[in-house]
mmCIF file of C-alpha atoms in Angstrom:
data_model
loop_
_atom_site.group_PDB
_atom_site.id
_atom_site.type_symbol
_atom_site.label_atom_id
_atom_site.label_comp_id
_atom_site.label_asym_id
_atom_site.label_seq_id
_atom_site.Cartn_x
_atom_site.Cartn_y
_atom_site.Cartn_z
ATOM 1 C CA MET A 1 11.737 -27.736 22.073
ATOM 2 C CA ALA A 2 8.323 -27.112 23.392
ATOM 3 C CA ALA A 3 5.929 -28.464 21.591
ATOM 4 C CA VAL A 4 3.188 -26.251 19.713
ATOM 5 C CA ALA A 5 -1.033 -26.035 21.231
ATOM 6 C CA GLN A 6 -2.583 -27.141 17.909
ATOM 7 C CA LYS A 7 -5.281 -24.026 17.280
ATOM 8 C CA LYS A 8 -8.800 -25.927 17.482
ATOM 9 C CA MET A 9 -10.954 -25.381 14.498
ATOM 10 C CA PRO A 10 -14.151 -24.381 14.711
ATOM 11 C CA PRO A 11 -16.687 -27.699 13.768
ATOM 12 C CA THR A 12 -17.647 -27.487 10.607
ATOM 13 C CA LYS A 13 -21.620 -26.988 9.786
ATOM 14 C CA PRO A 14 -24.142 -28.934 7.134
ATOM 15 C CA LYS A 15 -24.317 -27.256 3.730
ATOM 16 C CA LYS A 16 -27.448 -26.124 3.831
ATOM 17 C CA HIS A 17 -29.355 -26.653 0.577
ATOM 18 C CA LYS A 18 -32.196 -23.289 -0.416
ATOM 19 C CA LEU A 19 -35.319 -24.552 -1.157
ATOM 20 C CA SER A 20 -37.716 -23.086 -3.628
ATOM 21 C CA GLU A 21 -40.455 -20.771 -2.756
ATOM 22 C CA THR A 22 -42.649 -23.006 -3.850
ATOM 23 C CA SER A 23 -41.921 -26.923 -1.998
ATOM 24 C CA ASP A 24 -39.731 -28.364 0.605
ATOM 25 C CA CYS A 25 -37.872 -29.315 -1.836
ATOM 26 C CA PRO A 26 -33.626 -28.712 -2.500
ATOM 27 C CA VAL A 27 -33.066 -26.002 -4.972
ATOM 28 C CA LYS A 28 -30.376 -28.266 -7.180
ATOM 29 C CA ALA A 29 -27.787 -26.154 -8.702
ATOM 30 C CA LYS A 30 -27.380 -25.407 -12.619
ATOM 31 C CA VAL A 31 -31.503 -27.338 -12.979
ATOM 32 C CA ASN A 32 -32.334 -25.807 -16.749
ATOM 33 C CA THR A 33 -35.818 -24.915 -14.971
ATOM 34 C CA LYS A 34 -37.552 -24.012 -19.053
ATOM 35 C CA THR A 35 -41.642 -25.181 -19.581
ATOM 36 C CA PRO A 36 -41.002 -27.976 -22.306
ATOM 37 C CA ALA A 37 -42.981 -26.600 -25.073
ATOM 38 C CA LEU A 38 -45.779 -27.803 -25.216
ATOM 39 C CA PRO A 39 -47.779 -29.506 -28.272
ATOM 40 C CA ASP A 40 -49.641 -28.294 -31.138
ATOM 41 C CA THR A 41 -52.492 -28.728 -30.355
ATOM 42 C CA THR A 42 -52.478 -26.865 -26.539
ATOM 43 C CA THR A 43 -51.288 -23.628 -25.231
ATOM 44 C CA THR A 44 -50.624 -22.407 -21.475
ATOM 45 C CA SER A 45 -52.909 -20.168 -20.312
ATOM 46 C CA PRO A 46 -52.401 -17.500 -17.460
ATOM 47 C CA TYR A 47 -55.944 -17.504 -16.318
ATOM 48 C CA PHE A 48 -54.864 -21.214 -14.706
ATOM 49 C CA SER A 49 -53.003 -19.107 -12.589
ATOM 50 C CA ASN A 50 -55.891 -18.911 -9.170
ATOM 51 C CA ASP A 51 -57.479 -22.112 -10.193
ATOM 52 C CA THR A 52 -55.713 -24.964 -8.716
ATOM 53 C CA THR A 53 -58.072 -27.113 -11.091
ATOM 54 C CA SER A 54 -56.534 -26.629 -14.511
ATOM 55 C CA SER A 55 -52.795 -24.643 -12.961
ATOM 56 C CA CYS A 56 -51.060 -27.202 -14.349
ATOM 57 C CA LYS A 57 -53.190 -28.176 -17.605
ATOM 58 C CA ALA A 58 -53.665 -26.648 -20.552
ATOM 59 C CA ARG A 59 -56.560 -25.299 -22.990
ATOM 60 C CA LEU A 60 -56.789 -27.274 -26.236
ATOM 61 C CA SER A 61 -55.385 -24.608 -29.226
ATOM 62 C CA SER A 62 -56.598 -22.887 -32.684
ATOM 63 C CA SER A 63 -54.809 -25.809 -34.576
ATOM 64 C CA PHE A 64 -57.511 -28.889 -32.511
ATOM 65 C CA TYR A 65 -60.662 -27.194 -33.676
ATOM 66 C CA ASP A 66 -59.171 -26.493 -36.636
ATOM 67 C CA GLN A 67 -60.545 -30.350 -38.416
ATOM 68 C CA MET A 68 -63.612 -31.201 -40.117
ATOM 69 C CA CYS A 69 -66.940 -31.005 -38.735
ATOM 70 C CA LEU A 70 -66.967 -35.395 -38.683
ATOM 71 C CA ASP A 71 -64.332 -35.612 -37.075
ATOM 72 C CA LEU A 72 -63.945 -32.550 -34.356
ATOM 73 C CA ALA A 73 -66.846 -34.393 -33.046
ATOM 74 C CA LYS A 74 -65.354 -37.792 -32.398
ATOM 75 C CA GLY A 75 -62.137 -36.125 -31.215
ATOM 76 C CA LEU A 76 -64.295 -33.785 -28.943
ATOM 77 C CA LEU A 77 -65.515 -36.809 -26.609
ATOM 78 C CA GLY A 78 -63.546 -37.016 -23.542
ATOM 79 C CA LYS A 79 -62.259 -33.054 -23.266
ATOM 80 C CA ILE A 80 -63.147 -31.456 -20.485
ATOM 81 C CA ILE A 81 -64.845 -27.819 -20.553
ATOM 82 C CA VAL A 82 -64.131 -25.604 -18.140
ATOM 83 C CA ARG A 83 -66.055 -22.749 -16.813
ATOM 84 C CA LYS A 84 -64.938 -19.702 -14.249
ATOM 85 C CA LEU A 85 -68.091 -18.108 -13.259
ATOM 86 C CA ASP A 86 -67.466 -14.281 -11.737
ATOM 87 C CA ASP A 87 -66.292 -14.822 -8.137
ATOM 88 C CA GLY A 88 -63.836 -17.359 -9.394
ATOM 89 C CA ALA A 89 -65.787 -20.632 -8.641
ATOM 90 C CA VAL A 90 -65.190 -23.342 -11.354
ATOM 91 C CA VAL A 91 -67.154 -26.133 -12.412
ATOM 92 C CA SER A 92 -66.380 -28.067 -14.955
ATOM 93 C CA GLY A 93 -67.639 -31.379 -16.942
ATOM 94 C CA MET A 94 -66.417 -34.111 -19.088
ATOM 95 C CA ILE A 95 -68.144 -34.366 -23.173
ATOM 96 C CA VAL A 96 -69.242 -37.245 -23.566
ATOM 97 C CA GLU A 97 -71.716 -36.999 -26.307
ATOM 98 C CA THR A 98 -71.838 -34.886 -28.939
ATOM 99 C CA GLU A 99 -73.077 -34.109 -32.941
ATOM 100 C CA ALA A 100 -71.951 -33.110 -35.798
ATOM 101 C CA TYR A 101 -74.332 -30.633 -38.504
ATOM 102 C CA CYS A 102 -71.460 -30.554 -41.736
ATOM 103 C CA GLY A 103 -72.607 -26.669 -42.914
ATOM 104 C CA LYS A 104 -73.991 -25.433 -46.399
ATOM 105 C CA ASP A 105 -75.285 -29.060 -47.274
ATOM 106 C CA ASP A 106 -76.331 -30.116 -44.406
ATOM 107 C CA LYS A 107 -80.000 -30.276 -44.438
ATOM 108 C CA ALA A 108 -80.220 -29.844 -40.448
ATOM 109 C CA SER A 109 -78.011 -26.960 -40.189
ATOM 110 C CA HIS A 110 -78.148 -24.134 -39.221
ATOM 111 C CA SER A 111 -76.204 -23.107 -42.010
ATOM 112 C CA SER A 112 -77.999 -24.697 -44.372
ATOM 113 C CA GLY A 113 -77.787 -23.611 -48.203
ATOM 114 C CA SER A 114 -74.605 -21.074 -46.627
ATOM 115 C CA LYS A 115 -77.161 -18.583 -45.010
ATOM 116 C CA LYS A 116 -75.972 -16.548 -42.837
ATOM 117 C CA THR A 117 -77.800 -14.904 -40.006
ATOM 118 C CA GLU A 118 -77.289 -12.623 -36.990
ATOM 119 C CA ARG A 119 -78.102 -15.597 -35.099
ATOM 120 C CA ASN A 120 -75.560 -18.661 -36.417
ATOM 121 C CA ALA A 121 -72.665 -16.487 -37.053
ATOM 122 C CA ALA A 122 -70.556 -18.432 -34.535
ATOM 123 C CA MET A 123 -70.406 -21.478 -37.238
ATOM 124 C CA PHE A 124 -69.045 -19.020 -39.829
ATOM 125 C CA MET A 125 -65.896 -17.828 -37.416
ATOM 126 C CA LYS A 126 -62.658 -19.771 -36.948
ATOM 127 C CA PRO A 127 -62.648 -23.309 -35.654
ATOM 128 C CA GLY A 128 -62.621 -23.153 -32.220
ATOM 129 C CA THR A 129 -65.903 -20.579 -31.947
ATOM 130 C CA ALA A 130 -68.627 -20.752 -29.278
ATOM 131 C CA TYR A 131 -71.912 -20.775 -30.434
ATOM 132 C CA VAL A 132 -75.179 -20.938 -28.314
ATOM 133 C CA TYR A 133 -78.780 -20.169 -29.613
ATOM 134 C CA ILE A 134 -82.109 -20.362 -28.053
ATOM 135 C CA ILE A 135 -84.670 -23.230 -28.339
ATOM 136 C CA TYR A 136 -87.877 -23.087 -27.185
ATOM 137 C CA GLY A 137 -87.386 -18.829 -26.002
ATOM 138 C CA MET A 138 -85.613 -19.578 -23.073
ATOM 139 C CA TYR A 139 -82.904 -22.928 -23.245
ATOM 140 C CA HIS A 140 -79.409 -22.676 -24.776
ATOM 141 C CA CYS A 141 -77.548 -24.966 -26.629
ATOM 142 C CA PHE A 142 -73.748 -25.361 -27.559
ATOM 143 C CA ASN A 143 -71.810 -25.619 -30.152
ATOM 144 C CA ILE A 144 -68.479 -25.489 -31.673
ATOM 145 C CA SER A 145 -66.857 -24.118 -35.068
ATOM 146 C CA SER A 146 -65.582 -26.279 -37.040
ATOM 147 C CA GLN A 147 -63.932 -26.762 -39.962
ATOM 148 C CA GLY A 148 -65.852 -26.496 -43.318
ATOM 149 C CA GLU A 149 -68.483 -22.807 -44.419
ATOM 150 C CA GLY A 150 -70.934 -23.062 -41.457
ATOM 151 C CA ALA A 151 -70.094 -25.944 -39.535
ATOM 152 C CA ALA A 152 -70.314 -26.433 -35.922
ATOM 153 C CA VAL A 153 -70.574 -29.476 -33.265
ATOM 154 C CA LEU A 154 -73.808 -29.964 -30.498
ATOM 155 C CA ILE A 155 -72.763 -30.975 -26.948
ATOM 156 C CA ARG A 156 -75.328 -32.760 -26.300
ATOM 157 C CA ALA A 157 -73.512 -34.167 -22.958
ATOM 158 C CA VAL A 158 -70.969 -34.583 -20.351
ATOM 159 C CA GLN A 159 -70.107 -35.394 -17.046
ATOM 160 C CA PRO A 160 -69.933 -33.838 -14.057
ATOM 161 C CA LEU A 161 -66.410 -33.190 -12.618
ATOM 162 C CA THR A 162 -65.923 -30.242 -10.899
ATOM 163 C CA GLY A 163 -68.860 -27.681 -9.210
ATOM 164 C CA VAL A 164 -71.061 -30.282 -7.985
ATOM 165 C CA GLU A 165 -73.685 -28.945 -5.896
ATOM 166 C CA GLN A 166 -73.014 -25.493 -7.706
ATOM 167 C CA MET A 167 -74.280 -27.526 -10.849
ATOM 168 C CA LYS A 168 -77.818 -28.565 -9.066
ATOM 169 C CA VAL A 169 -78.577 -25.633 -7.662
ATOM 170 C CA GLN A 170 -78.332 -23.846 -11.836
ATOM 171 C CA ARG A 171 -80.222 -27.477 -13.064
ATOM 172 C CA GLY A 172 -82.797 -27.136 -9.695
ATOM 173 C CA GLN A 173 -83.855 -23.175 -10.304
ATOM 174 C CA ARG A 174 -86.915 -25.355 -12.084
ATOM 175 C CA ARG A 175 -87.432 -27.587 -10.117
ATOM 176 C CA GLY A 176 -89.508 -28.355 -7.098
ATOM 177 C CA ASP A 177 -86.689 -29.435 -4.884
ATOM 178 C CA LYS A 178 -84.674 -27.020 -6.435
ATOM 179 C CA GLY A 179 -82.142 -29.542 -7.514
ATOM 180 C CA ALA A 180 -81.905 -31.745 -4.965
ATOM 181 C CA GLY A 181 -83.390 -34.814 -6.403
ATOM 182 C CA LEU A 182 -81.046 -35.694 -9.399
ATOM 183 C CA LYS A 183 -78.624 -37.586 -10.009
ATOM 184 C CA ILE A 184 -74.424 -36.235 -10.926
ATOM 185 C CA GLU A 185 -75.760 -38.101 -14.146
ATOM 186 C CA GLN A 186 -78.377 -35.633 -14.931
ATOM 187 C CA LEU A 187 -76.488 -32.980 -14.371
ATOM 188 C CA GLY A 188 -75.765 -32.301 -17.816
ATOM 189 C CA ASN A 189 -77.425 -35.453 -20.429
ATOM 190 C CA GLY A 190 -78.752 -32.866 -22.522
ATOM 191 C CA PRO A 191 -77.306 -30.268 -24.361
ATOM 192 C CA SER A 192 -79.999 -27.852 -22.801
ATOM 193 C CA LYS A 193 -79.364 -29.499 -19.419
ATOM 194 C CA LEU A 194 -75.654 -28.658 -20.105
ATOM 195 C CA CYS A 195 -75.640 -25.081 -20.006
ATOM 196 C CA GLN A 196 -77.168 -24.970 -17.152
ATOM 197 C CA ALA A 197 -75.078 -26.497 -15.206
ATOM 198 C CA LEU A 198 -72.413 -24.673 -16.908
ATOM 199 C CA HIS A 199 -72.984 -21.118 -16.730
ATOM 200 C CA ILE A 200 -73.623 -20.924 -20.319
ATOM 201 C CA ASP A 201 -76.159 -18.387 -21.951
ATOM 202 C CA LYS A 202 -76.568 -16.958 -25.983
ATOM 203 C CA ASN A 203 -75.288 -13.215 -23.730
ATOM 204 C CA THR A 204 -72.198 -14.037 -22.559
ATOM 205 C CA VAL A 205 -70.172 -17.251 -24.694
ATOM 206 C CA ASN A 206 -71.620 -16.662 -27.789
ATOM 207 C CA GLN A 207 -69.179 -16.027 -30.763
ATOM 208 C CA LYS A 208 -66.641 -15.799 -27.909
ATOM 209 C CA ASP A 209 -62.566 -17.307 -29.362
ATOM 210 C CA LEU A 210 -62.375 -20.986 -26.480
ATOM 211 C CA THR A 211 -58.423 -20.787 -27.231
ATOM 212 C CA THR A 212 -58.674 -17.207 -25.635
ATOM 213 C CA CYS A 213 -61.838 -16.590 -23.536
ATOM 214 C CA PRO A 214 -60.432 -16.169 -20.346
ATOM 215 C CA PHE A 215 -63.705 -17.412 -18.254
ATOM 216 C CA ILE A 216 -64.543 -20.696 -20.748
ATOM 217 C CA TRP A 217 -62.467 -23.043 -22.579
ATOM 218 C CA LEU A 218 -61.246 -26.959 -22.670
ATOM 219 C CA GLU A 219 -59.037 -28.737 -22.165
ATOM 220 C CA PRO A 220 -56.836 -32.347 -22.630
ATOM 221 C CA GLY A 221 -58.981 -35.374 -21.093
ATOM 222 C CA ASP A 222 -59.746 -38.703 -21.624
ATOM 223 C CA ASN A 223 -58.392 -40.421 -24.774
ATOM 224 C CA VAL A 224 -61.267 -41.866 -26.257
ATOM 225 C CA THR A 225 -60.601 -44.522 -28.493
ATOM 226 C CA ASP A 226 -62.182 -45.409 -32.370
ATOM 227 C CA SER A 227 -63.862 -48.979 -30.055
ATOM 228 C CA ASP A 228 -66.150 -47.105 -27.652
ATOM 229 C CA ILE A 229 -67.454 -44.756 -29.122
ATOM 230 C CA ILE A 230 -70.868 -45.234 -30.713
ATOM 231 C CA HIS A 231 -71.990 -43.932 -34.105
ATOM 232 C CA SER A 232 -75.455 -43.238 -34.279
ATOM 233 C CA THR A 233 -78.575 -40.460 -35.489
ATOM 234 C CA ARG A 234 -78.856 -37.078 -34.802
ATOM 235 C CA ILE A 235 -81.832 -36.511 -32.136
ATOM 236 C CA GLY A 236 -84.652 -34.250 -33.528
ATOM 237 C CA ILE A 237 -84.087 -32.884 -36.257
ATOM 238 C CA ASP A 238 -86.460 -35.642 -38.787
ATOM 239 C CA SER A 239 -88.369 -31.890 -40.414
ATOM 240 C CA ALA A 240 -84.484 -32.266 -42.018
ATOM 241 C CA GLY A 241 -85.769 -35.011 -44.261
ATOM 242 C CA GLU A 242 -85.820 -38.845 -44.250
ATOM 243 C CA GLU A 243 -82.367 -38.750 -46.241
ATOM 244 C CA TRP A 244 -80.571 -36.364 -43.127
ATOM 245 C CA ALA A 245 -82.458 -37.679 -40.089
ATOM 246 C CA LYS A 246 -80.610 -40.953 -41.064
ATOM 247 C CA LYS A 247 -76.776 -39.409 -41.156
ATOM 248 C CA PRO A 248 -74.799 -41.133 -38.551
ATOM 249 C CA TRP A 249 -73.306 -38.304 -36.760
ATOM 250 C CA ARG A 250 -74.582 -38.358 -33.650
ATOM 251 C CA PHE A 251 -71.448 -39.392 -31.185
ATOM 252 C CA TYR A 252 -71.128 -40.705 -27.993
ATOM 253 C CA ILE A 253 -68.924 -42.655 -25.498
ATOM 254 C CA ARG A 254 -70.018 -46.349 -24.812
ATOM 255 C CA GLY A 255 -71.579 -47.029 -21.271
ATOM 256 C CA ASN A 256 -71.218 -43.610 -20.045
ATOM 257 C CA LYS A 257 -73.876 -42.991 -16.991
ATOM 258 C CA SER A 258 -74.350 -39.177 -18.344
ATOM 259 C CA VAL A 259 -75.454 -39.572 -22.832
ATOM 260 C CA SER A 260 -78.757 -38.084 -22.983
ATOM 261 C CA ILE A 261 -79.971 -41.059 -25.294
ATOM 262 C CA ARG A 262 -78.355 -44.711 -26.013
ATOM 263 C CA ASP A 263 -78.649 -46.513 -29.104
ATOM 264 C CA LYS A 264 -78.955 -49.778 -28.324
ATOM 265 C CA LYS A 265 -79.453 -51.024 -31.766
ATOM 266 C CA ALA A 266 -75.761 -49.667 -32.857
ATOM 267 C CA GLU A 267 -74.428 -49.857 -29.331
ATOM 268 C CA LYS A 268 -75.050 -53.999 -30.180
ATOM 269 C CA GLU A 269 -73.950 -53.188 -33.768
ATOM 270 C CA THR A 270 -70.405 -51.471 -33.230
ATOM 271 C CA GLU A 271 -70.458 -54.680 -30.506
ATOM 272 C CA ASN A 272 -70.641 -57.359 -33.650
ATOM 273 C CA LEU A 273 -67.386 -54.920 -35.445
#
């Protein structure tokens, strides 16, 4: 019998992997793409979708702020304030110094004696509410409410992270050099300075819930250990009396250049401990 010619088969083409819409990496079949649950202290936010600096991060949630004032004041160190501006630009800074104002029994607090006014109403709102007030008729101070009636934490200083040039413009509004001569560590080394740098004012930010607000929030940052926290006296409260002026309720990160006022004695004592 004559040999039967074998039918030639077309060469086998390598199987192509489907590519992800956002990556050049192949998408494997049957992969669980669900996002792992986040810890109680954080929550995802839709406001991060167009923000490259925050798209993979989470904002601090209510459970983080819901702690006693002194604990919150220390816990805020290392956390990041993010401010999204009207044009979509972002400025941010890491908190490096705080002061605790512990409510009705604190003679140095705006809420001393449980006195609630239109000005300090945010201090009596849920933990995580922004309290912004004006001093000297022109400067702002930014606080965050905590547990306890009328208790809040003053943010005293931040280390600039994002939008440094914009911060210089803001801080330079009352300077002859328009901020050109300012060092980075000088942009937020004081309660009113950081408000200027981060575009924080009473009309815009006061009484905003930092867990839901679309233009200002806090994110996790560096973990600051107890040994790196300096305990010192609060600034500018002598009128409250010696007992309250001497309370060691100001906290700052050891060695950070953006701290407003260093307490070398307290630093030495912490070293000895």
